Amino acid sequence: METDPVLQTFIIESTEKVQEMESALLQLETSPEDEDTINALFRAAHTIKGSAGVVGIDNVEKFTHTVENVLEKVRLGEIRVTADLIGLLLRCCDHIGHLLESLSAGKDPEENPELKTEGQAIAGELSAYLAVEGQGISAEPDKETTAQGSAPETLTWHISLRFGRDVLRDGMDPISFISYLSKLGEITGLTTLTDAMPPAQEMDPESCYLGFEIDFRSDAGRQAIEDVFEFVQEDCEINIAPLHGNKPSRKAADTAAGKQTQTRESGSKVGGTIRVDTDKLDQLINMVGELVIANANINQQAKRIGDNSLLESAFALSRLVEDIRDRAMKVRMVPIGETFNRFRRTVRDFSRSTGKDIRLLISGSETELDKGVIEKIGDPLMHLIRNSADHGIEERDVRLALNKPENGLIHLNAYQETGSIVIEISDDGSGLNREKILKKAVERGIISPGQELSDREINNLIFEPGFSTAQKVTNVSGRGVGMDVVKRNIEALRGSVEVESREGKGTTVRIRLPLTMAIIDGFMVKAGASFYIIPLDMLDECLEMSDEEKHLSFKRNYFSLRGTVLPFLRLRDIFNEPDGGNQREHMVVIRYAGGKTGLVVDELHGEVQVVIKSLGRVYRDVKGISGATILGDGTVALILDVPGLVRNGTRKRRSGL
Amino acid sequence: MNINVENNNGLCRLRIEDEMTISTAAELKRVLFDNLAGCRELEVDLSHVNEMDTAGFQVLYLARREADISNKVFRIVSPGPKILSVLQLYNMKDFFGI
Amino acid sequence: MARTIMIIDDSASIRMVVSIALKKAGYEVIEAVDGKDALEKIKGQKINLIICDVNMPNMDGISFLKTIKQDPNYKFTPVIMLTTESQEAKKQEGRAAGAKAWVVKPFKPEQMLAAVEKLVLP
């Protein structure tokens, strides 16, 4: 490999810094409070990180950044120096050393899986320290979006500049900024304003009194132009506006108010994000929901009238509304990573208190979920992880005897799958014991002896109320919360949960959650006098039932779907709807939790998009309903809680109904 | 900065050397205004100036404005490329009659 | 007459990267490893711009800044401070001492060059 002098310098220098870190750490062992030593330690890590970033050694930079974050907290007194921390930091030094060795040998550390695992493991332990304070937000400015904003379109801009009095004293010269500006495009007009300059006696030759009105043609985009003046933006009035011909023109001679907004705009860009009260956000999303409904109504009317240009306009409006809806929804989406990271600590603490050595592997942190879901999913996840750690992963000697790696592994993973988000909690523990589950289920009267169940059904018995197979109740998971509560909590989020297990190999619990909480695509049906909405992703097919089929089915209590048995429910019966005297009925086949169930309804009304309203008191206790919505014409439709319906139906059948 | 002063029958010739920058702006202002007060016509030779920043420009501008107010003649001569580029950038060549 | 820039950073590789980028653009570069070293090397030099890390052993960036702001030869010299996003408090202190230009580490060489060019043309 060709020796790059910059890389060589970096390696030599960073190796020295690692040694400095080590000796500082060893010193801290005897005097853990010594401020100078802590500062020296921080500085060394800081230098490694900074250099790595500038030289472009990403893995060293990323890793050292985490180390630096921990050290920053140590420096601020938020984390105490303990023997454990020193031990961990020494391992950090080793790891950085390994990365440097690899670089020095001309090998990319990224291609060395062992090094990667080592780094991930240590970084995981480090972030446990950071998680204490609720994870510092990495304020990585979104460069991509900024770049996207500047489409390569040549525009004419008007730039008004009023330099602050002190800029010259601070070493900033308008000449330099304007010259730099001219590198980005063409200055087509410039007026130097000198009217702020006082009479000669009062004029301070070190103050700046100049202002400029500049016409500027460039394809650089607003952000790039603003950036030219980034160093003076705090002390100067800067107003950048696109000029006539470009879209809405804003003249330089803007009102004072206009100017203020501009300045504030450019000021707020620095942070890149703003905090918004969730109530405001919810109101906005609610309004967007109303917009969707109103739009649906317009579409209906347009179809009824049948005027082509009206239909076209309505269609264009729909597209915009859908776009707004999607964007509004995205505002509520937050990555699940932060929630996941909280469990590092849980697992670490568990490992310590029980002596089981368990590693937590996290992936899919960037997967985004609705904020409301994120807030509510923490508890169920916590329970499942504790369950894996406690009941799933075996004691160390058992694992060794089984020829399994000494360390247990829990893997938290999240990803998006059509229409839903999947969260998986897997462990490499003992898996579920089929016989034990069956025995317990019979004991508890959940199933009758001799009942034939598939493996899947057996595994999922653990979610039944009152089920627990733990041999001993530990202080970790034995908190009186059963898996049934976990399941209920998840279903309350319109999600579902299932478990997959291989005996001796491990267990995977898979949670499916809807992408969004506020709006669903549904299928509308009518039963009796009421409208019901079935979530579209659960709809399988719709069939018309002949009279003959109807009679036969009601006699047998199941429907024959192309030769297979389909259990079904009649919405009219469930919700005590009066018989509308409608002779024709339809069978809607829904797919849920790996099985199919039929719903008998009176009328099919097709696909709709509805905004979920929380239920009023009247409906809150109605089983089988998860929400309500208001249709374009003002009628209320009820959203079916399919998991709830299916569960109740199954139970009724089991108990011999 | 060095300023060479030559007074001749109401005509004052100043030759500025080296830089006209913020470091020398106070001194520049003092010398320019002292001499402007005592003459009818001020000629500033910039041929030996190798650097001018905004502070230097402002003092030059102020002197020209003061001369106009008090009905005196103010003229800059032989500006070097550094001076010209600043005046060009600020679109102020006309103001100084260049 | 090329413009001279002083880069003060305790990281040799950062100095090297910056120095290479600036020299390529036509600037002269003087390197110093910390504030103390910089004060020694700056004596009698005409410096058009100083790039200075905040966090350094033997006189940090802010102390250095305060010192040169007292020196009539350099009090108007523009200074670019190098910092990390976590050092907001330092930034306030530096701003009060007259450092208006900040570049956040890590930066790309071309970002540094752009920052320099906004303040001093080559």
PDB file of C-alpha atoms in Angstrom, chain A residues 280-453:
ATOM      1  CA  LYS A 280     -50.258  21.463  18.413  1.00  0.00           C
ATOM      2  CA  LEU A 281     -49.041  18.629  16.275  1.00  0.00           C
ATOM      3  CA  ASP A 282     -52.065  16.530  17.121  1.00  0.00           C
ATOM      4  CA  GLN A 283     -54.371  19.400  16.286  1.00  0.00           C
ATOM      5  CA  LEU A 284     -52.643  19.789  12.972  1.00  0.00           C
ATOM      6  CA  ILE A 285     -52.944  16.097  12.248  1.00  0.00           C
ATOM      7  CA  ASN A 286     -56.562  16.152  13.286  1.00  0.00           C
ATOM      8  CA  MET A 287     -57.176  18.976  10.846  1.00  0.00           C
ATOM      9  CA  VAL A 288     -55.410  17.042   8.148  1.00  0.00           C
ATOM     10  CA  GLY A 289     -57.742  14.195   8.997  1.00  0.00           C
ATOM     11  CA  GLU A 290     -60.733  16.438   8.527  1.00  0.00           C
ATOM     12  CA  LEU A 291     -59.226  17.550   5.251  1.00  0.00           C
ATOM     13  CA  VAL A 292     -58.996  13.942   4.119  1.00  0.00           C
ATOM     14  CA  ILE A 293     -62.640  13.389   4.962  1.00  0.00           C
ATOM     15  CA  ALA A 294     -63.764  16.596   3.278  1.00  0.00           C
ATOM     16  CA  ASN A 295     -61.753  15.618   0.273  1.00  0.00           C
ATOM     17  CA  ALA A 296     -63.370  12.197   0.148  1.00  0.00           C
ATOM     18  CA  ASN A 297     -66.715  13.929   0.170  1.00  0.00           C
ATOM     19  CA  ILE A 298     -65.714  16.169  -2.715  1.00  0.00           C
ATOM     20  CA  ASN A 299     -64.625  13.138  -4.663  1.00  0.00           C
ATOM     21  CA  GLN A 300     -67.963  11.476  -4.084  1.00  0.00           C
ATOM     22  CA  GLN A 301     -69.847  14.561  -5.162  1.00  0.00           C
ATOM     23  CA  ALA A 302     -67.654  14.982  -8.202  1.00  0.00           C
ATOM     24  CA  LYS A 303     -68.285  11.394  -9.207  1.00  0.00           C
ATOM     25  CA  ARG A 304     -71.996  11.905  -8.719  1.00  0.00           C
ATOM     26  CA  ILE A 305     -72.061  15.020 -10.857  1.00  0.00           C
ATOM     27  CA  GLY A 306     -69.810  13.426 -13.410  1.00  0.00           C
ATOM     28  CA  ASP A 307     -68.326  16.647 -14.704  1.00  0.00           C
ATOM     29  CA  ASN A 308     -64.920  15.857 -16.203  1.00  0.00           C
ATOM     30  CA  SER A 309     -63.056  19.009 -15.321  1.00  0.00           C
ATOM     31  CA  LEU A 310     -64.483  18.856 -11.806  1.00  0.00           C
ATOM     32  CA  LEU A 311     -63.303  15.259 -11.519  1.00  0.00           C
ATOM     33  CA  GLU A 312     -59.865  16.263 -12.711  1.00  0.00           C
ATOM     34  CA  SER A 313     -59.626  19.059 -10.149  1.00  0.00           C
ATOM     35  CA  ALA A 314     -60.903  16.773  -7.441  1.00  0.00           C
ATOM     36  CA  PHE A 315     -58.277  14.219  -8.392  1.00  0.00           C
ATOM     37  CA  ALA A 316     -55.505  16.813  -8.264  1.00  0.00           C
ATOM     38  CA  LEU A 317     -56.753  17.913  -4.859  1.00  0.00           C
ATOM     39  CA  SER A 318     -56.778  14.317  -3.631  1.00  0.00           C
ATOM     40  CA  ARG A 319     -53.167  13.878  -4.556  1.00  0.00           C
ATOM     41  CA  LEU A 320     -52.191  16.992  -2.666  1.00  0.00           C
ATOM     42  CA  VAL A 321     -54.237  16.001   0.330  1.00  0.00           C
ATOM     43  CA  GLU A 322     -52.675  12.557   0.372  1.00  0.00           C
ATOM     44  CA  ASP A 323     -49.276  14.162   0.192  1.00  0.00           C
ATOM     45  CA  ILE A 324     -50.090  16.469   3.074  1.00  0.00           C
ATOM     46  CA  ARG A 325     -51.424  13.532   5.026  1.00  0.00           C
ATOM     47  CA  ASP A 326     -48.253  11.526   4.500  1.00  0.00           C
ATOM     48  CA  ARG A 327     -46.033  14.423   5.446  1.00  0.00           C
ATOM     49  CA  ALA A 328     -48.084  15.268   8.513  1.00  0.00           C
ATOM     50  CA  MET A 329     -47.828  11.648   9.585  1.00  0.00           C
ATOM     51  CA  LYS A 330     -44.077  11.677   9.096  1.00  0.00           C
ATOM     52  CA  VAL A 331     -43.791  14.585  11.491  1.00  0.00           C
ATOM     53  CA  ARG A 332     -45.004  12.296  14.226  1.00  0.00           C
ATOM     54  CA  MET A 333     -42.595   9.543  13.341  1.00  0.00           C
ATOM     55  CA  VAL A 334     -39.530   9.085  15.506  1.00  0.00           C
ATOM     56  CA  PRO A 335     -36.794   6.474  15.266  1.00  0.00           C
ATOM     57  CA  ILE A 336     -37.090   3.633  17.723  1.00  0.00           C
ATOM     58  CA  GLY A 337     -33.352   3.668  18.459  1.00  0.00           C
ATOM     59  CA  GLU A 338     -33.639   5.706  21.602  1.00  0.00           C
ATOM     60  CA  THR A 339     -36.190   3.324  23.068  1.00  0.00           C
ATOM     61  CA  PHE A 340     -34.009   0.372  22.155  1.00  0.00           C
ATOM     62  CA  ASN A 341     -30.957   1.926  23.731  1.00  0.00           C
ATOM     63  CA  ARG A 342     -32.704   2.201  27.060  1.00  0.00           C
ATOM     64  CA  PHE A 343     -32.645  -1.564  27.269  1.00  0.00           C
ATOM     65  CA  ARG A 344     -28.881  -1.756  27.132  1.00  0.00           C
ATOM     66  CA  ARG A 345     -28.916  -0.684  30.701  1.00  0.00           C
ATOM     67  CA  THR A 346     -31.647  -3.159  31.590  1.00  0.00           C
ATOM     68  CA  VAL A 347     -29.687  -6.037  30.139  1.00  0.00           C
ATOM     69  CA  ARG A 348     -26.440  -4.884  31.668  1.00  0.00           C
ATOM     70  CA  ASP A 349     -27.993  -4.543  35.115  1.00  0.00           C
ATOM     71  CA  PHE A 350     -29.623  -7.910  34.721  1.00  0.00           C
ATOM     72  CA  SER A 351     -26.314  -9.497  33.759  1.00  0.00           C
ATOM     73  CA  ARG A 352     -24.712  -8.037  36.841  1.00  0.00           C
ATOM     74  CA  SER A 353     -27.391  -9.027  39.288  1.00  0.00           C
ATOM     75  CA  THR A 354     -27.812 -12.585  38.074  1.00  0.00           C
ATOM     76  CA  GLY A 355     -24.355 -13.505  36.843  1.00  0.00           C
ATOM     77  CA  LYS A 356     -25.759 -14.510  33.463  1.00  0.00           C
ATOM     78  CA  ASP A 357     -23.605 -12.832  30.868  1.00  0.00           C
ATOM     79  CA  ILE A 358     -26.011 -11.425  28.310  1.00  0.00           C
ATOM     80  CA  ARG A 359     -25.220  -9.329  25.299  1.00  0.00           C
ATOM     81  CA  LEU A 360     -27.833  -7.078  23.725  1.00  0.00           C
ATOM     82  CA  LEU A 361     -27.620  -6.692  19.993  1.00  0.00           C
ATOM     83  CA  ILE A 362     -29.608  -3.834  18.522  1.00  0.00           C
ATOM     84  CA  SER A 363     -30.474  -3.357  14.889  1.00  0.00           C
ATOM     85  CA  GLY A 364     -32.977  -1.364  12.903  1.00  0.00           C
ATOM     86  CA  SER A 365     -32.632   1.603  15.272  1.00  0.00           C
ATOM     87  CA  GLU A 366     -33.461   3.973  12.453  1.00  0.00           C
ATOM     88  CA  THR A 367     -36.894   2.419  11.912  1.00  0.00           C
ATOM     89  CA  GLU A 368     -39.504   5.056  12.561  1.00  0.00           C
ATOM     90  CA  LEU A 369     -42.725   4.709  14.478  1.00  0.00           C
ATOM     91  CA  ASP A 370     -45.524   6.982  15.458  1.00  0.00           C
ATOM     92  CA  LYS A 371     -44.582   8.921  18.571  1.00  0.00           C
ATOM     93  CA  GLY A 372     -47.688   7.724  20.366  1.00  0.00           C
ATOM     94  CA  VAL A 373     -46.764   4.105  19.677  1.00  0.00           C
ATOM     95  CA  ILE A 374     -43.186   4.624  20.791  1.00  0.00           C
ATOM     96  CA  GLU A 375     -44.371   5.990  24.099  1.00  0.00           C
ATOM     97  CA  LYS A 376     -46.551   2.979  24.733  1.00  0.00           C
ATOM     98  CA  ILE A 377     -44.348   0.215  23.394  1.00  0.00           C
ATOM     99  CA  GLY A 378     -41.588   0.668  25.989  1.00  0.00           C
ATOM    100  CA  ASP A 379     -43.300  -1.295  28.753  1.00  0.00           C
ATOM    101  CA  PRO A 380     -44.253  -4.338  26.686  1.00  0.00           C
ATOM    102  CA  LEU A 381     -40.726  -4.440  25.255  1.00  0.00           C
ATOM    103  CA  MET A 382     -39.201  -4.155  28.688  1.00  0.00           C
ATOM    104  CA  HIS A 383     -41.294  -7.080  29.831  1.00  0.00           C
ATOM    105  CA  LEU A 384     -40.378  -9.211  26.844  1.00  0.00           C
ATOM    106  CA  ILE A 385     -36.678  -8.486  27.243  1.00  0.00           C
ATOM    107  CA  ARG A 386     -36.771  -9.328  30.919  1.00  0.00           C
ATOM    108  CA  ASN A 387     -38.635 -12.460  30.056  1.00  0.00           C
ATOM    109  CA  SER A 388     -35.970 -13.476  27.553  1.00  0.00           C
ATOM    110  CA  ALA A 389     -33.193 -12.700  30.000  1.00  0.00           C
ATOM    111  CA  ASP A 390     -34.869 -14.438  32.867  1.00  0.00           C
ATOM    112  CA  HIS A 391     -36.650 -17.438  31.389  1.00  0.00           C
ATOM    113  CA  GLY A 392     -35.118 -17.702  27.937  1.00  0.00           C
ATOM    114  CA  ILE A 393     -31.371 -17.544  28.471  1.00  0.00           C
ATOM    115  CA  GLU A 394     -30.010 -20.425  30.473  1.00  0.00           C
ATOM    116  CA  GLU A 395     -27.601 -20.244  33.402  1.00  0.00           C
ATOM    117  CA  ARG A 396     -23.975 -20.170  32.372  1.00  0.00           C
ATOM    118  CA  ASP A 397     -23.161 -23.768  33.357  1.00  0.00           C
ATOM    119  CA  VAL A 398     -26.254 -25.039  31.547  1.00  0.00           C
ATOM    120  CA  ARG A 399     -25.188 -23.230  28.406  1.00  0.00           C
ATOM    121  CA  LEU A 400     -21.667 -24.591  28.629  1.00  0.00           C
ATOM    122  CA  ALA A 401     -23.011 -28.089  29.136  1.00  0.00           C
ATOM    123  CA  LEU A 402     -25.156 -27.626  26.016  1.00  0.00           C
ATOM    124  CA  ASN A 403     -22.141 -26.501  24.024  1.00  0.00           C
ATOM    125  CA  LYS A 404     -23.630 -23.051  23.605  1.00  0.00           C
ATOM    126  CA  PRO A 405     -21.566 -19.871  23.799  1.00  0.00           C
ATOM    127  CA  GLU A 406     -21.097 -18.754  27.373  1.00  0.00           C
ATOM    128  CA  ASN A 407     -22.685 -15.372  26.674  1.00  0.00           C
ATOM    129  CA  GLY A 408     -26.364 -15.279  26.031  1.00  0.00           C
ATOM    130  CA  LEU A 409     -27.609 -13.056  23.244  1.00  0.00           C
ATOM    131  CA  ILE A 410     -30.750 -10.985  23.024  1.00  0.00           C
ATOM    132  CA  HIS A 411     -31.400  -9.362  19.694  1.00  0.00           C
ATOM    133  CA  LEU A 412     -33.703  -6.385  19.350  1.00  0.00           C
ATOM    134  CA  ASN A 413     -34.603  -5.692  15.774  1.00  0.00           C
ATOM    135  CA  ALA A 414     -37.039  -3.414  13.979  1.00  0.00           C
ATOM    136  CA  TYR A 415     -38.006  -3.137  10.356  1.00  0.00           C
ATOM    137  CA  GLN A 416     -40.823  -2.074   8.123  1.00  0.00           C
ATOM    138  CA  GLU A 417     -42.967  -4.577   6.347  1.00  0.00           C
ATOM    139  CA  THR A 418     -45.846  -3.687   4.056  1.00  0.00           C
ATOM    140  CA  GLY A 419     -48.180  -1.519   6.038  1.00  0.00           C
ATOM    141  CA  SER A 420     -46.711  -2.276   9.406  1.00  0.00           C
ATOM    142  CA  ILE A 421     -43.656  -2.055  11.578  1.00  0.00           C
ATOM    143  CA  VAL A 422     -42.211  -5.229  12.975  1.00  0.00           C
ATOM    144  CA  ILE A 423     -40.249  -5.386  16.208  1.00  0.00           C
ATOM    145  CA  GLU A 424     -38.538  -8.633  17.093  1.00  0.00           C
ATOM    146  CA  ILE A 425     -37.111  -9.703  20.399  1.00  0.00           C
ATOM    147  CA  SER A 426     -35.051 -12.864  19.920  1.00  0.00           C
ATOM    148  CA  ASP A 427     -32.896 -14.800  22.311  1.00  0.00           C
ATOM    149  CA  ASP A 428     -30.635 -17.776  21.911  1.00  0.00           C
ATOM    150  CA  GLY A 429     -31.948 -19.412  25.038  1.00  0.00           C
ATOM    151  CA  SER A 430     -33.759 -22.625  25.722  1.00  0.00           C
ATOM    152  CA  GLY A 431     -36.846 -21.927  23.643  1.00  0.00           C
ATOM    153  CA  LEU A 432     -40.378 -22.773  24.707  1.00  0.00           C
ATOM    154  CA  ASN A 433     -41.062 -26.190  26.090  1.00  0.00           C
ATOM    155  CA  ARG A 434     -44.062 -27.617  24.244  1.00  0.00           C
ATOM    156  CA  GLU A 435     -44.937 -30.244  26.812  1.00  0.00           C
ATOM    157  CA  LYS A 436     -44.702 -27.863  29.717  1.00  0.00           C
ATOM    158  CA  ILE A 437     -46.932 -25.337  27.995  1.00  0.00           C
ATOM    159  CA  LEU A 438     -49.551 -27.930  27.138  1.00  0.00           C
ATOM    160  CA  LYS A 439     -49.525 -29.302  30.661  1.00  0.00           C
ATOM    161  CA  LYS A 440     -49.921 -25.876  32.164  1.00  0.00           C
ATOM    162  CA  ALA A 441     -52.638 -24.851  29.714  1.00  0.00           C
ATOM    163  CA  VAL A 442     -54.661 -27.914  30.639  1.00  0.00           C
ATOM    164  CA  GLU A 443     -54.055 -27.290  34.339  1.00  0.00           C
ATOM    165  CA  ARG A 444     -55.241 -23.740  33.989  1.00  0.00           C
ATOM    166  CA  GLY A 445     -58.252 -24.770  31.994  1.00  0.00           C
ATOM    167  CA  ILE A 446     -57.141 -22.779  28.978  1.00  0.00           C
ATOM    168  CA  ILE A 447     -57.445 -25.833  26.759  1.00  0.00           C
ATOM    169  CA  SER A 448     -59.164 -29.139  27.242  1.00  0.00           C
ATOM    170  CA  PRO A 449     -57.040 -32.297  27.539  1.00  0.00           C
ATOM    171  CA  GLY A 450     -56.478 -34.002  24.245  1.00  0.00           C
ATOM    172  CA  GLN A 451     -57.254 -30.872  22.226  1.00  0.00           C
ATOM    173  CA  GLU A 452     -55.328 -30.896  18.945  1.00  0.00           C
ATOM    174  CA  LEU A 453     -53.194 -27.773  18.548  1.00  0.00           C
TER     175      LEU A 453
END
